[in-house]
Tab-separated table of C-alpha atoms in Angstrom:
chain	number	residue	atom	x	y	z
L	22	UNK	CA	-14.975	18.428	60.007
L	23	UNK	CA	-18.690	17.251	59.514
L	24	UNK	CA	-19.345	20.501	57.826
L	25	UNK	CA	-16.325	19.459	55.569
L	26	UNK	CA	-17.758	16.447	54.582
L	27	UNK	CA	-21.300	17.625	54.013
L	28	UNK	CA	-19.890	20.100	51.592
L	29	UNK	CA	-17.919	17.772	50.024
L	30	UNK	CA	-20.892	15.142	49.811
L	31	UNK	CA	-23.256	17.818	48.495
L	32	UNK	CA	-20.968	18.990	45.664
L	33	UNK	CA	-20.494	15.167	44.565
L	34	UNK	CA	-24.627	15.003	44.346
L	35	UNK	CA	-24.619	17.744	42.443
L	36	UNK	CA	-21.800	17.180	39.809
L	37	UNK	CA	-23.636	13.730	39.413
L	38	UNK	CA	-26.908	15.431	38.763
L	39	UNK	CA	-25.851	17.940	36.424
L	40	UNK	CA	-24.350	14.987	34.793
L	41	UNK	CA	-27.668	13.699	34.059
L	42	UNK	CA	-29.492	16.531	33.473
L	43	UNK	CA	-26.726	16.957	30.310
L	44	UNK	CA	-26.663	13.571	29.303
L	45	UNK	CA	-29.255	13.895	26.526
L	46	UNK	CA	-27.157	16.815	24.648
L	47	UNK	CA	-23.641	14.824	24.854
L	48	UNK	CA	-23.277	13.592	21.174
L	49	UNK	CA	-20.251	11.404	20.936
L	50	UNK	CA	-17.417	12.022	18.770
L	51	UNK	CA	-16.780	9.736	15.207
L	52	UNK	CA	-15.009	6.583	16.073
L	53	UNK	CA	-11.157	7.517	15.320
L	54	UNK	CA	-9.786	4.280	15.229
L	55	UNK	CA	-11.528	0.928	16.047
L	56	UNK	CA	-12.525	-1.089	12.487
L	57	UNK	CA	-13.460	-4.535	11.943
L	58	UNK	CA	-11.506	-6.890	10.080
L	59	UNK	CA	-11.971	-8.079	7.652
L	60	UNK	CA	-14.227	-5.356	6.110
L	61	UNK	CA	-16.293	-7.721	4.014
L	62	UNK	CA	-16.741	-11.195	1.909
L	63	UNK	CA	-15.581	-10.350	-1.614
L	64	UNK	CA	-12.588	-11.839	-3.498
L	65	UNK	CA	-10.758	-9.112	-2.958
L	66	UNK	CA	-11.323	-9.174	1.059
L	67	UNK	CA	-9.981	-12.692	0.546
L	68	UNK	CA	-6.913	-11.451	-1.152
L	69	UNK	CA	-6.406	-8.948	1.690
L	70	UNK	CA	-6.789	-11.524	4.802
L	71	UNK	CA	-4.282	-13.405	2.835
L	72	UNK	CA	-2.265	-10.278	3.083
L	73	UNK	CA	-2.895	-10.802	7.161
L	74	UNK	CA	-2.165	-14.267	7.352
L	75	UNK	CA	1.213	-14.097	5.661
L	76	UNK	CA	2.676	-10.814	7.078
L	77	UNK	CA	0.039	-9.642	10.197
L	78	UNK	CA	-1.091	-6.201	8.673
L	79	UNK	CA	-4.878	-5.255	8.362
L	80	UNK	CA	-5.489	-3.590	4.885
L	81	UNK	CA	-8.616	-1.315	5.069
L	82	UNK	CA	-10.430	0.486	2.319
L	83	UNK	CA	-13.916	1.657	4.241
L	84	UNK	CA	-12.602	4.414	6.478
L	85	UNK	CA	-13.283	7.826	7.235
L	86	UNK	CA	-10.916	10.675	7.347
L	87	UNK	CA	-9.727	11.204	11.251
L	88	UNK	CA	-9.313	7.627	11.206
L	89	UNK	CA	-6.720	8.074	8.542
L	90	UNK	CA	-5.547	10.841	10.143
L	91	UNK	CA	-5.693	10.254	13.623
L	92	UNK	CA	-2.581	10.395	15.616
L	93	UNK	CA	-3.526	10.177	19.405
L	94	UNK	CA	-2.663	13.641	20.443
L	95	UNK	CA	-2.392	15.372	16.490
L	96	UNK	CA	-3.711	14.804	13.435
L	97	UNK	CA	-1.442	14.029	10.447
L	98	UNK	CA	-0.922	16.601	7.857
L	99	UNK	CA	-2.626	14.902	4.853
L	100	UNK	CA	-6.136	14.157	3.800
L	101	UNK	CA	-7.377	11.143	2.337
L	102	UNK	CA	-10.571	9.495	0.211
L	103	UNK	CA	-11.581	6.082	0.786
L	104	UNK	CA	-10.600	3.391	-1.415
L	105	UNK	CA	-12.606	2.346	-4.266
L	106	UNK	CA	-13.438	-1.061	-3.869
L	107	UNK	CA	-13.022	-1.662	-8.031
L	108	UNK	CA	-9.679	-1.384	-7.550
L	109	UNK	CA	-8.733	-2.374	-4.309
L	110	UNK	CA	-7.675	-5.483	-5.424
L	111	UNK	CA	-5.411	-3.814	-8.061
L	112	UNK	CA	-3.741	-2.069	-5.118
L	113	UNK	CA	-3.503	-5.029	-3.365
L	114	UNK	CA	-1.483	-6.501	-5.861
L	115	UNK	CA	0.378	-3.789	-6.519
L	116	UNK	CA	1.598	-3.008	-3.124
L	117	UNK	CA	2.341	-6.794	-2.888
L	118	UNK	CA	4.965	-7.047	-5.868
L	119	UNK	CA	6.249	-3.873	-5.468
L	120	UNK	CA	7.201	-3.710	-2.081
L	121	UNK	CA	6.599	-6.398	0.139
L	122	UNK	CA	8.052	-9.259	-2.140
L	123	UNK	CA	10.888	-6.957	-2.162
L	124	UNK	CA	12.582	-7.829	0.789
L	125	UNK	CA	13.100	-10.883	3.266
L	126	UNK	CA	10.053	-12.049	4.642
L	127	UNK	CA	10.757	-12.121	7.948
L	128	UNK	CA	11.777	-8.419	7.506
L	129	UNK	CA	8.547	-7.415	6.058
L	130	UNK	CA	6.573	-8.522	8.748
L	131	UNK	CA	8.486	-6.854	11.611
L	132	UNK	CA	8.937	-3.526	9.695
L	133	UNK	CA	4.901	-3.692	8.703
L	134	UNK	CA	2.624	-1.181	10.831
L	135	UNK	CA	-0.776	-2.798	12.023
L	136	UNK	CA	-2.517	-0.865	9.195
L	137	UNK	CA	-2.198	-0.209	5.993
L	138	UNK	CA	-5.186	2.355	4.736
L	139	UNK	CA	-6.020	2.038	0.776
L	140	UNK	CA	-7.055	5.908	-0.077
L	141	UNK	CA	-8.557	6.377	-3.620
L	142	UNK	CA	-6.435	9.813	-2.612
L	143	UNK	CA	-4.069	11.107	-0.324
L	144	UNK	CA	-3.251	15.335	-0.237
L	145	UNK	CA	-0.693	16.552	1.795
L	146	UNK	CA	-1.442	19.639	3.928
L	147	UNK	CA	0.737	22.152	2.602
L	148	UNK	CA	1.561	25.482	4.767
L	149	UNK	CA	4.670	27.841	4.076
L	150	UNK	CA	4.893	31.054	6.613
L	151	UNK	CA	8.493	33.077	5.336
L	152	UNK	CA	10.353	35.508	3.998
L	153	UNK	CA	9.703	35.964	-0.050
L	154	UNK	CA	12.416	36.797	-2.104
L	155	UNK	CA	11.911	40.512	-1.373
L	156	UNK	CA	11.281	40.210	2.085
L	157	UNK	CA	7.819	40.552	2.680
L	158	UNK	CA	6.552	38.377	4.927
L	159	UNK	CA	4.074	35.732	3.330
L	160	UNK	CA	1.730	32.862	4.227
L	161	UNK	CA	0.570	30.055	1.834
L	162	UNK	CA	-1.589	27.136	2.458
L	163	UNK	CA	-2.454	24.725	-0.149
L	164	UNK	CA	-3.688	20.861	-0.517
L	165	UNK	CA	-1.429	18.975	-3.049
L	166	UNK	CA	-3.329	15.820	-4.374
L	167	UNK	CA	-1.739	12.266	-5.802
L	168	UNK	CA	0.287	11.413	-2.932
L	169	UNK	CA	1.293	7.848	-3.926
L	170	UNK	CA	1.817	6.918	-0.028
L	171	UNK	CA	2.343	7.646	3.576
L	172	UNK	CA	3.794	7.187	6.689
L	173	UNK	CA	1.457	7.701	9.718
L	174	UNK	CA	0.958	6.496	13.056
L	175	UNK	CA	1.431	2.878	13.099
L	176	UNK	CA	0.145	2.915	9.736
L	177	UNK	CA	0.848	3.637	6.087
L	178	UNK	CA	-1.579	5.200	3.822
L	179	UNK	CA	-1.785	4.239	0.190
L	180	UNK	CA	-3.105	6.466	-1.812
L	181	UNK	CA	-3.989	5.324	-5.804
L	182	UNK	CA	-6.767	2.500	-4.705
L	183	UNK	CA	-8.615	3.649	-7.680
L	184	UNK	CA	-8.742	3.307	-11.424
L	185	UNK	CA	-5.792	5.982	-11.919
L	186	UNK	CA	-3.089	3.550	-10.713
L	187	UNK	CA	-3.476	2.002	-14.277
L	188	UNK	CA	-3.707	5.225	-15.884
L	189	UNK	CA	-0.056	6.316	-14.675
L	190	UNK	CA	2.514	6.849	-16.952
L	191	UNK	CA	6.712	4.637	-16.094
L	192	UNK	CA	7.508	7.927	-14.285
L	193	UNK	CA	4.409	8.294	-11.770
L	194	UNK	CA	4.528	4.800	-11.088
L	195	UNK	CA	8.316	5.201	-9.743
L	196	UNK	CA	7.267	7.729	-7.969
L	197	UNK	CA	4.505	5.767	-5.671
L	198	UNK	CA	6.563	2.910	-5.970
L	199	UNK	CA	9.180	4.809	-4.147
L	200	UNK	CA	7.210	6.714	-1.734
L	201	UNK	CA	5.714	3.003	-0.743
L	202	UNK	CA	8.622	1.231	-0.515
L	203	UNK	CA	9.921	4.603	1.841
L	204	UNK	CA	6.959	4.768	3.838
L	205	UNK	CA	8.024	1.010	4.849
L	206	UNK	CA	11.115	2.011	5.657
L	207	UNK	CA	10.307	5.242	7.424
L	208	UNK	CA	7.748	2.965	9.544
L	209	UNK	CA	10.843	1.060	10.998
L	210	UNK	CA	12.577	3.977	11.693
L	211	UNK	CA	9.345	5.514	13.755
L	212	UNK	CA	9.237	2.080	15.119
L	213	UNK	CA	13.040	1.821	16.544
L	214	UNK	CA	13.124	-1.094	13.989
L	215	UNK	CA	15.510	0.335	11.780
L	216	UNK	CA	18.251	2.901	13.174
L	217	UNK	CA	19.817	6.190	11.512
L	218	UNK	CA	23.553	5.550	11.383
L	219	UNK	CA	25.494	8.098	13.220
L	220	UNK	CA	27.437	9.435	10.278
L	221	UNK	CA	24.178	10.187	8.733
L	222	UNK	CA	22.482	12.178	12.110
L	223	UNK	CA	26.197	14.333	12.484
L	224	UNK	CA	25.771	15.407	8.327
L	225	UNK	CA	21.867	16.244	8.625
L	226	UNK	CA	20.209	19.364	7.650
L	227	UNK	CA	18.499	18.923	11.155
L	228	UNK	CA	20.984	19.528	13.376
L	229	UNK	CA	22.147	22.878	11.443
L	230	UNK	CA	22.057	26.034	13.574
L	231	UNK	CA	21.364	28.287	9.620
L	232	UNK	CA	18.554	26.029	8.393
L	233	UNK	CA	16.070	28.086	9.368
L	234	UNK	CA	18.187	30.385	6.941
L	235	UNK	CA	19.150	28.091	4.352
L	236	UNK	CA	15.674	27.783	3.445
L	237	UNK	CA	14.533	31.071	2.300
L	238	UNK	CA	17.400	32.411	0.468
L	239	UNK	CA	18.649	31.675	-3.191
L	240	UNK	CA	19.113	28.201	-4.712
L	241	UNK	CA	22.649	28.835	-4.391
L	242	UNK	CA	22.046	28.286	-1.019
L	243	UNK	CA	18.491	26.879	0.169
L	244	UNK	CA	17.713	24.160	1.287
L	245	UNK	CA	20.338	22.455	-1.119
L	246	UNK	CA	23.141	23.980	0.197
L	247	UNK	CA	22.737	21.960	3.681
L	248	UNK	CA	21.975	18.468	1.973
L	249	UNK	CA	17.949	18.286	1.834
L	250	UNK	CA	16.670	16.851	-1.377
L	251	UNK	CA	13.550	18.714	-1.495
L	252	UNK	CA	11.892	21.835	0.662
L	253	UNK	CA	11.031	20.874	4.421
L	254	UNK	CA	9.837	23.438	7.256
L	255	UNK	CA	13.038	24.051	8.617
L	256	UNK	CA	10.675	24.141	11.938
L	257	UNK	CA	9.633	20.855	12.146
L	258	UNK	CA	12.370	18.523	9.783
L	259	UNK	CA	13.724	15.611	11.778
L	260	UNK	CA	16.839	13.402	11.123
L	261	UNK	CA	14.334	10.540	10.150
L	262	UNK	CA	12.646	12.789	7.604
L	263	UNK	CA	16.172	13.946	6.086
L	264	UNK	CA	16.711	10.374	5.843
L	265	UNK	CA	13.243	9.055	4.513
L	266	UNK	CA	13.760	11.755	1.526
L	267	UNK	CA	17.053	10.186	0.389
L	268	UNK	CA	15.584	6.354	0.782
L	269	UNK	CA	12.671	7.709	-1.115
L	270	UNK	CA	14.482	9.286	-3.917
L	271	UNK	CA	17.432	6.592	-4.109
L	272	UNK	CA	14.186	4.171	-4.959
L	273	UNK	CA	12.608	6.594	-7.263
L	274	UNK	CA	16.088	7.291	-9.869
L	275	UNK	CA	18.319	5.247	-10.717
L	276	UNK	CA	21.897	6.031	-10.117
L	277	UNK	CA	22.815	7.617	-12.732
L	278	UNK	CA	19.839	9.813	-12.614
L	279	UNK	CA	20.491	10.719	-8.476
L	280	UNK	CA	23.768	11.997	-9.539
L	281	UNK	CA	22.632	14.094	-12.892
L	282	UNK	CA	19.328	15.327	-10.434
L	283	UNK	CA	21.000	16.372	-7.348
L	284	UNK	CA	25.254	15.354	-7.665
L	285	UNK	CA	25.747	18.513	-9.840
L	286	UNK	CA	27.898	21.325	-8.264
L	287	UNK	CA	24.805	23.726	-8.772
L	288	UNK	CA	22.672	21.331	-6.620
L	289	UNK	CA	24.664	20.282	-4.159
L	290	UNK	CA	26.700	23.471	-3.401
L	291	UNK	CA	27.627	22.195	0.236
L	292	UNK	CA	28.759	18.913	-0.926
L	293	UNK	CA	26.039	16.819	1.605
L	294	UNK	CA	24.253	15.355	-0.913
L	295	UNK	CA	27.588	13.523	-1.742
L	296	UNK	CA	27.882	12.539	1.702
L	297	UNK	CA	25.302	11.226	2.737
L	298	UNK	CA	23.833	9.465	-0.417
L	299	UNK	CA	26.546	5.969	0.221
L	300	UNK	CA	25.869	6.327	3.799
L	301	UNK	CA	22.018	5.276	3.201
L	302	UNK	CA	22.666	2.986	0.597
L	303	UNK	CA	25.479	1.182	2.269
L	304	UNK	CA	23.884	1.302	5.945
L	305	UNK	CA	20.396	-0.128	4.811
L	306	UNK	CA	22.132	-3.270	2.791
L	307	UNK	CA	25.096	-4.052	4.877
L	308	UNK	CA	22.488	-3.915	8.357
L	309	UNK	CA	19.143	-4.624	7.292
L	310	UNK	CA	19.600	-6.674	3.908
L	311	UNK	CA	17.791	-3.929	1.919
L	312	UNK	CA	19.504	-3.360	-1.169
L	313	UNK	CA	18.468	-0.075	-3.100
L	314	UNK	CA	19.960	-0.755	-6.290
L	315	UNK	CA	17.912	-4.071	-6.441
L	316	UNK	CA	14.057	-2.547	-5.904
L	317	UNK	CA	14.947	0.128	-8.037
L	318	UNK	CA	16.092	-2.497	-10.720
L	319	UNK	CA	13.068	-4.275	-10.211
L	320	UNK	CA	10.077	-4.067	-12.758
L	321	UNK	CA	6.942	-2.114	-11.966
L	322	UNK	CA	4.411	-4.467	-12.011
L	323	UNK	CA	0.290	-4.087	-12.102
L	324	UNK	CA	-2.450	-6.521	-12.013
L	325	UNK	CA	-3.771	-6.052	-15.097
L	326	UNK	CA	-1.449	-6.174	-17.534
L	327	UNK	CA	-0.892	-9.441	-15.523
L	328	UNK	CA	-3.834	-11.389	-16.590
């Protein structure tokens, strides 16, 4: 038992020494996510503890990329660019009066994440590993810049905090308006804050045994055919991400645009889209006081054509 012990002992002195003898070549990693707040003393810093004070968020612009990114375990599948501080208080306002001032207060500030991020530029990660329309076998990876924003972990990621947000024509700026207002949304529903109704979950494109199919064949019957509004990787699609892409595009068209883009019996071949569209409208007004047809009717506004 002594001889035990003495091994034991001895193999403790020496992890501790080699410990030491290393200690000089460790070089430790770039902080993922610890920031100060606020990030500085300008105006627009003061606009953005505002921000804090009335809803409890942290809006940062100096960050680096696995900060943005960083998801505990993963890394999200977008890259981002630092805000430009010319125009961060452009963003400011802009995520303020289209989005926040949308909806109840009180709403707002439980549905915010701790962090919003203003990128000068977010690009999503794109990879597609399938079947091509004559069966060979292909791989494709791409970056695909001017995403308008995000969800991420505990976070959303806005990405036009730069002089381009004022360069964007009625149709871009729907489409970042929507993907904002979306990412809020999808935030709850990461958070538990906002449910998926049940006659939503039993229609979804998820929970289809052929998607894997569905999404390689002919439009007649892709990814359309089983209600998705756009391509996923039939891999990886959850419910909630079904679900974010009809909050996001119900925000982005109006109406009578939805129907004309995606009611047709071309698009829609399965008849989902039909389905599900009144469930998300009607479930997000009638339980959480978020009416679509209201932020959609809703002006775009920006700060300087303000002033």
């Amino acid at each position: 038992m002594k001889h035990l012990y003495l091994t034991v002992l001895i193999g403790l002195c020496l992890g501790v020494s080699f410990s030491s003898c290393n200690e000089d070549d460790l070089i430790p990693s770039e902080d993922n996510h610890m920031m100060t707040f606020p990030q500085g003393d300008a105006d627009y810093d003061k606009e953005i503890l505002a921000v804090y004070n009335e809803y409890g968020t942290h809006m940062i612009y100096d960050f680096n990329d696995n900060q943005f990114r960083w998801e505990v375990t993963s890394q999200l599948p977008y890259m981002s660019e630092k805000g430009d501080t010319d125009y961060v208080s452009d963003a400011v306002y802009f995520i303020q009066k289209n989005c926040l001032e949308l909806y109840d207060k009180d709403l707002v500030k439980e549905l915010l994440p701790y962090r919003i991020f203003l990128a000068s530029n977010i690009s999503e990660i794109w990879n597609y590993s399938g079947y091509a329309a004559d069966w060979s076998w292909v791989e494709e990876h791409d970056t695909i810049p001017g995403v308008g924003a995000i969800c991420g972990y505990k976070s959303i990621g806005f990405g036009f905090t730069s002089k381009r947000l004022n360069e964007l024509d009625n149709d871009s700026l729907a489409i970042v308006k929507a993907e904002l207002n979306a990412s809020l949304i999808a935030s709850g529903v990461e958070n538990g804050l906002i449910e998926i109704p049940e006659e939503f979950d039993a229609l979804a494109a998820a929970n289809k045994d052929n998607l894997w199919y569905a999404n390689f064949i002919d439009a007649y019957s892709g990814y359309n055919s089983v209600g998705l509004l756009e391509y996923a990787d039939p891999q990886t699609i959850t419910v909630a991400d079904e679900f974010n892409q009809y909050v996001k595009y119900l925000i982005m068209l109006t109406d009578e645009e939805f129907d004309s883009r995606f009611l047709n019996s071309t698009f829609d071949a399965g008849g989902y889209v039909a389905q599900k569209k009144p469930i998300v409208k009607n479930w997000l007004k009638e339980k959480y006081g978020i009416d679509i047809e209201e932020i959609v009717n809703k002006p775009i506004l920006l700060k300087f054509k303000s002033e």
